[in-house]
XYZ file of C-alpha atoms in Angstrom:
270
model
C -146.708 305.721 73.011
C -143.527 306.089 71.007
C -142.401 303.251 68.763
C -139.452 302.365 71.018
C -141.365 302.098 74.299
C -142.040 298.351 73.855
C -139.662 295.944 72.181
C -139.860 292.151 72.071
C -137.509 289.567 70.597
C -137.091 285.804 70.673
C -134.135 284.357 72.535
C -132.229 282.448 69.879
C -128.597 283.378 70.637
C -126.378 284.742 73.386
C -127.687 288.125 74.482
C -125.531 290.696 76.319
C -126.930 293.691 78.176
C -125.083 296.605 79.699
C -126.072 299.423 82.014
C -126.038 301.775 79.030
C -129.380 300.346 77.909
C -132.279 302.367 79.287
C -135.058 299.796 79.177
C -136.385 297.547 81.887
C -136.328 293.931 80.751
C -138.656 291.023 81.350
C -136.812 287.831 80.445
C -139.031 284.780 79.930
C -136.991 281.596 79.574
C -139.091 278.759 78.231
C -136.595 275.943 77.778
C -133.412 275.242 79.624
C -130.465 277.387 78.585
C -126.833 277.340 79.663
C -127.519 280.110 82.120
C -128.001 283.772 82.819
C -125.196 285.888 84.241
C -126.323 288.833 86.383
C -123.780 291.337 87.674
C -121.008 288.763 87.324
C -122.866 285.837 88.945
C -123.881 282.899 86.716
C -127.151 281.043 87.382
C -127.312 277.766 85.444
C -130.070 275.346 84.409
C -132.868 277.920 84.493
C -136.104 277.083 82.666
C -139.796 277.974 82.681
C -138.955 281.166 84.545
C -139.436 284.906 84.322
C -136.775 287.378 85.455
C -137.405 291.075 86.044
C -134.150 292.848 85.318
C -133.426 296.398 86.404
C -131.832 298.714 83.863
C -128.871 299.229 86.218
C -127.897 295.557 86.072
C -125.415 293.976 83.729
C -126.594 290.604 82.462
C -126.001 288.114 79.702
C -127.922 285.094 78.450
C -126.002 282.003 77.347
C -127.965 279.893 74.861
C -127.084 276.309 73.957
C -125.729 275.921 70.442
C -128.437 274.884 67.984
C -131.199 275.430 70.507
C -134.652 276.387 69.171
C -136.510 279.454 70.409
C -135.927 279.405 74.166
C -138.149 282.299 75.176
C -138.649 286.034 74.842
C -137.043 289.287 75.930
C -139.592 292.017 76.569
C -138.103 295.489 76.998
C -140.284 298.229 78.443
C -139.676 301.922 78.952
C -140.592 303.826 82.084
C -143.344 305.501 80.066
C -145.054 302.152 79.514
C -144.710 301.041 83.121
C -146.207 304.355 84.240
C -149.372 303.805 82.192
C -152.428 304.138 84.505
C -153.611 300.581 83.826
C -150.217 299.083 84.736
C -149.345 301.450 87.584
C -152.418 300.252 89.509
C -151.062 296.716 89.662
C -149.422 295.337 92.776
C -146.812 293.896 90.414
C -145.266 297.132 89.147
C -141.894 298.710 88.465
C -141.408 299.753 92.080
C -141.750 296.188 93.330
C -140.178 294.211 90.495
C -137.567 296.438 88.922
C -135.801 297.233 92.153
C -132.038 297.519 91.927
C -130.194 295.090 94.155
C -132.589 292.164 93.875
C -133.671 289.970 90.972
C -137.279 288.780 91.256
C -137.643 285.268 89.827
C -140.988 283.680 88.999
C -141.249 279.946 88.363
C -144.415 279.535 86.306
C -146.868 276.716 86.839
C -147.340 274.554 83.701
C -150.759 275.959 82.761
C -149.698 279.574 83.250
C -146.523 279.011 81.226
C -148.630 278.240 78.141
C -150.768 281.330 78.649
C -147.817 283.668 79.090
C -146.270 282.314 75.898
C -149.498 283.014 74.008
C -149.627 286.578 75.370
C -146.010 287.290 74.425
C -146.622 285.898 70.930
C -149.621 288.228 70.536
C -147.528 291.195 71.698
C -144.879 290.244 69.123
C -147.540 290.005 66.413
C -149.202 293.305 67.354
C -145.943 295.256 67.405
C -145.375 294.334 63.762
C -148.901 295.228 62.681
C -150.714 298.410 61.668
C -154.021 297.587 63.331
C -156.315 300.243 64.715
C -156.169 300.693 68.515
C -152.887 298.776 68.606
C -151.587 300.695 71.617
C -154.680 299.935 73.688
C -154.395 296.252 72.820
C -150.708 296.161 73.784
C -151.336 297.736 77.180
C -154.194 295.310 77.780
C -151.959 292.335 76.937
C -149.193 293.630 79.209
C -151.715 294.022 82.006
C -152.894 290.434 81.494
C -149.294 289.202 81.373
C -148.447 290.841 84.711
C -151.661 289.560 86.305
C -150.735 286.002 85.321
C -147.204 286.517 86.659
C -148.640 287.617 89.988
C -150.913 284.568 90.171
C -150.916 282.518 93.340
C -150.017 279.348 91.464
C -146.543 280.631 90.513
C -143.468 280.361 92.698
C -142.074 283.797 93.499
C -138.694 284.354 95.032
C -135.547 286.402 94.865
C -132.982 284.574 92.771
C -130.392 282.779 94.876
C -127.827 280.109 94.190
C -129.390 277.783 96.746
C -133.084 278.285 97.411
C -133.809 274.764 98.633
C -137.452 275.145 99.628
C -138.393 276.966 96.433
C -136.725 274.200 94.408
C -138.671 271.549 96.337
C -141.949 273.364 95.707
C -141.178 273.738 92.016
C -140.383 270.009 91.767
C -143.595 269.229 93.646
C -145.647 271.285 91.177
C -143.982 269.539 88.252
C -144.777 266.130 89.758
C -148.404 267.141 90.316
C -148.674 268.223 86.693
C -147.224 264.915 85.503
C -149.002 262.539 87.904
C -152.320 264.132 88.841
C -154.268 261.314 87.149
C -152.481 258.734 89.316
C -152.656 260.303 92.752
C -154.413 263.140 94.578
C -152.570 262.522 97.844
C -149.839 264.779 99.224
C -148.013 261.768 100.677
C -147.510 260.298 97.209
C -145.604 263.387 96.045
C -143.627 263.717 99.271
C -142.488 260.120 98.797
C -141.400 260.823 95.227
C -139.369 263.770 96.503
C -137.844 261.652 99.298
C -139.084 264.005 102.003
C -141.765 263.767 104.673
C -145.303 264.998 104.088
C -144.824 267.414 106.981
C -141.724 268.970 105.412
C -143.394 269.242 101.997
C -146.333 271.049 103.597
C -143.893 273.337 105.398
C -142.096 274.201 102.156
C -145.276 274.902 100.195
C -146.729 277.004 103.000
C -143.558 279.053 103.315
C -143.008 279.607 99.580
C -146.592 279.941 98.320
C -148.545 280.641 101.511
C -151.014 277.873 100.625
C -151.291 274.186 101.526
C -149.866 271.311 99.490
C -153.362 269.905 99.050
C -154.577 273.174 97.541
C -152.007 272.824 94.742
C -153.416 269.396 93.881
C -156.988 270.701 94.046
C -156.072 273.664 91.859
C -154.670 271.357 89.165
C -157.734 269.102 89.281
C -160.067 272.069 88.911
C -158.089 273.549 86.016
C -158.198 270.252 84.130
C -161.799 269.415 84.941
C -163.057 272.882 83.916
C -161.121 272.687 80.657
C -162.463 269.219 79.851
C -166.052 270.188 80.692
C -165.886 273.337 78.574
C -163.794 272.289 75.606
C -164.141 268.541 75.137
C -166.935 266.186 74.130
C -165.983 263.658 76.799
C -168.709 262.531 79.157
C -168.546 263.461 82.829
C -167.911 259.797 83.538
C -164.923 259.754 81.163
C -163.539 262.968 82.639
C -163.844 261.683 86.189
C -161.912 258.476 85.466
C -159.254 260.260 83.395
C -158.606 262.603 86.315
C -158.158 259.696 88.704
C -161.445 259.829 90.619
C -162.778 256.494 91.845
C -166.353 257.174 90.674
C -168.224 259.857 88.700
C -170.295 260.563 91.833
C -167.166 261.357 93.828
C -165.931 263.626 91.033
C -169.254 265.495 91.047
C -169.109 265.806 94.838
C -165.528 267.138 94.680
C -166.334 269.621 91.918
C -169.460 270.982 93.612
C -167.683 271.259 96.970
C -164.853 273.292 95.433
C -166.854 275.454 93.009
C -170.434 275.460 94.292
C -171.598 274.156 90.904
C -172.294 270.669 89.609
C -170.226 269.561 86.588
C -173.437 269.009 84.618
C -174.557 272.593 85.246
C -171.217 274.018 84.087
C -171.452 271.987 80.905
C -175.028 273.117 80.236
C -174.081 276.771 80.813
C -171.318 276.473 78.204
C -173.655 274.943 75.659
C -176.470 277.452 76.182
């Protein structure tokens, strides 16, 4: 690869882009910014999102004065996107960098942290002189796109008013913040001031999964992490995650994964 096929920079100030630039751009906005203007249309209050911007589009990022690092811009050439490892992906330049639409991905909280780590590693690698750097960069890009295409993210075409997508995103935020307090869909529907039926309808339409599966997914992510990377007992983990008893936690975990929590812990330690 040539030196200019991949470029990454932190978003720390207003960034303009014109159609004269040849690169495709992946714009990851971590924290809330003033907005992003695309082909003359301003979209405000965007955060924790990834935009895939075609090289034919005119866009500009508006950053709040004094704001810290609010994300990354990742610019990729057609040569990079045509790499065999990336071209095999369902999430490729044909699907995402398609003039006339702006794919928008709202990242789930856990995935947001992982994508940040990947982008930071890409930034670090680009400034290094390590052996096999190009192979490592392609591998990281592949991993980044796989995470973007994960079922737990909210995918849509950017619109001014995408009501159901906004409801689903708010639901996922509430689950992340309140999973220890409630595992019931009705609890979150009540917090959103909508019926359980309508919440289920929104999640099914936007993510093609059930509302309950989002709650289960979050419980499994947290329980696996605690079992693998903490010294907490299974009893402590079960109560911290809001289960009524350790036995019920074990039953839930085995039903969802086919493995007892104790066996997962032993396999990590062996």
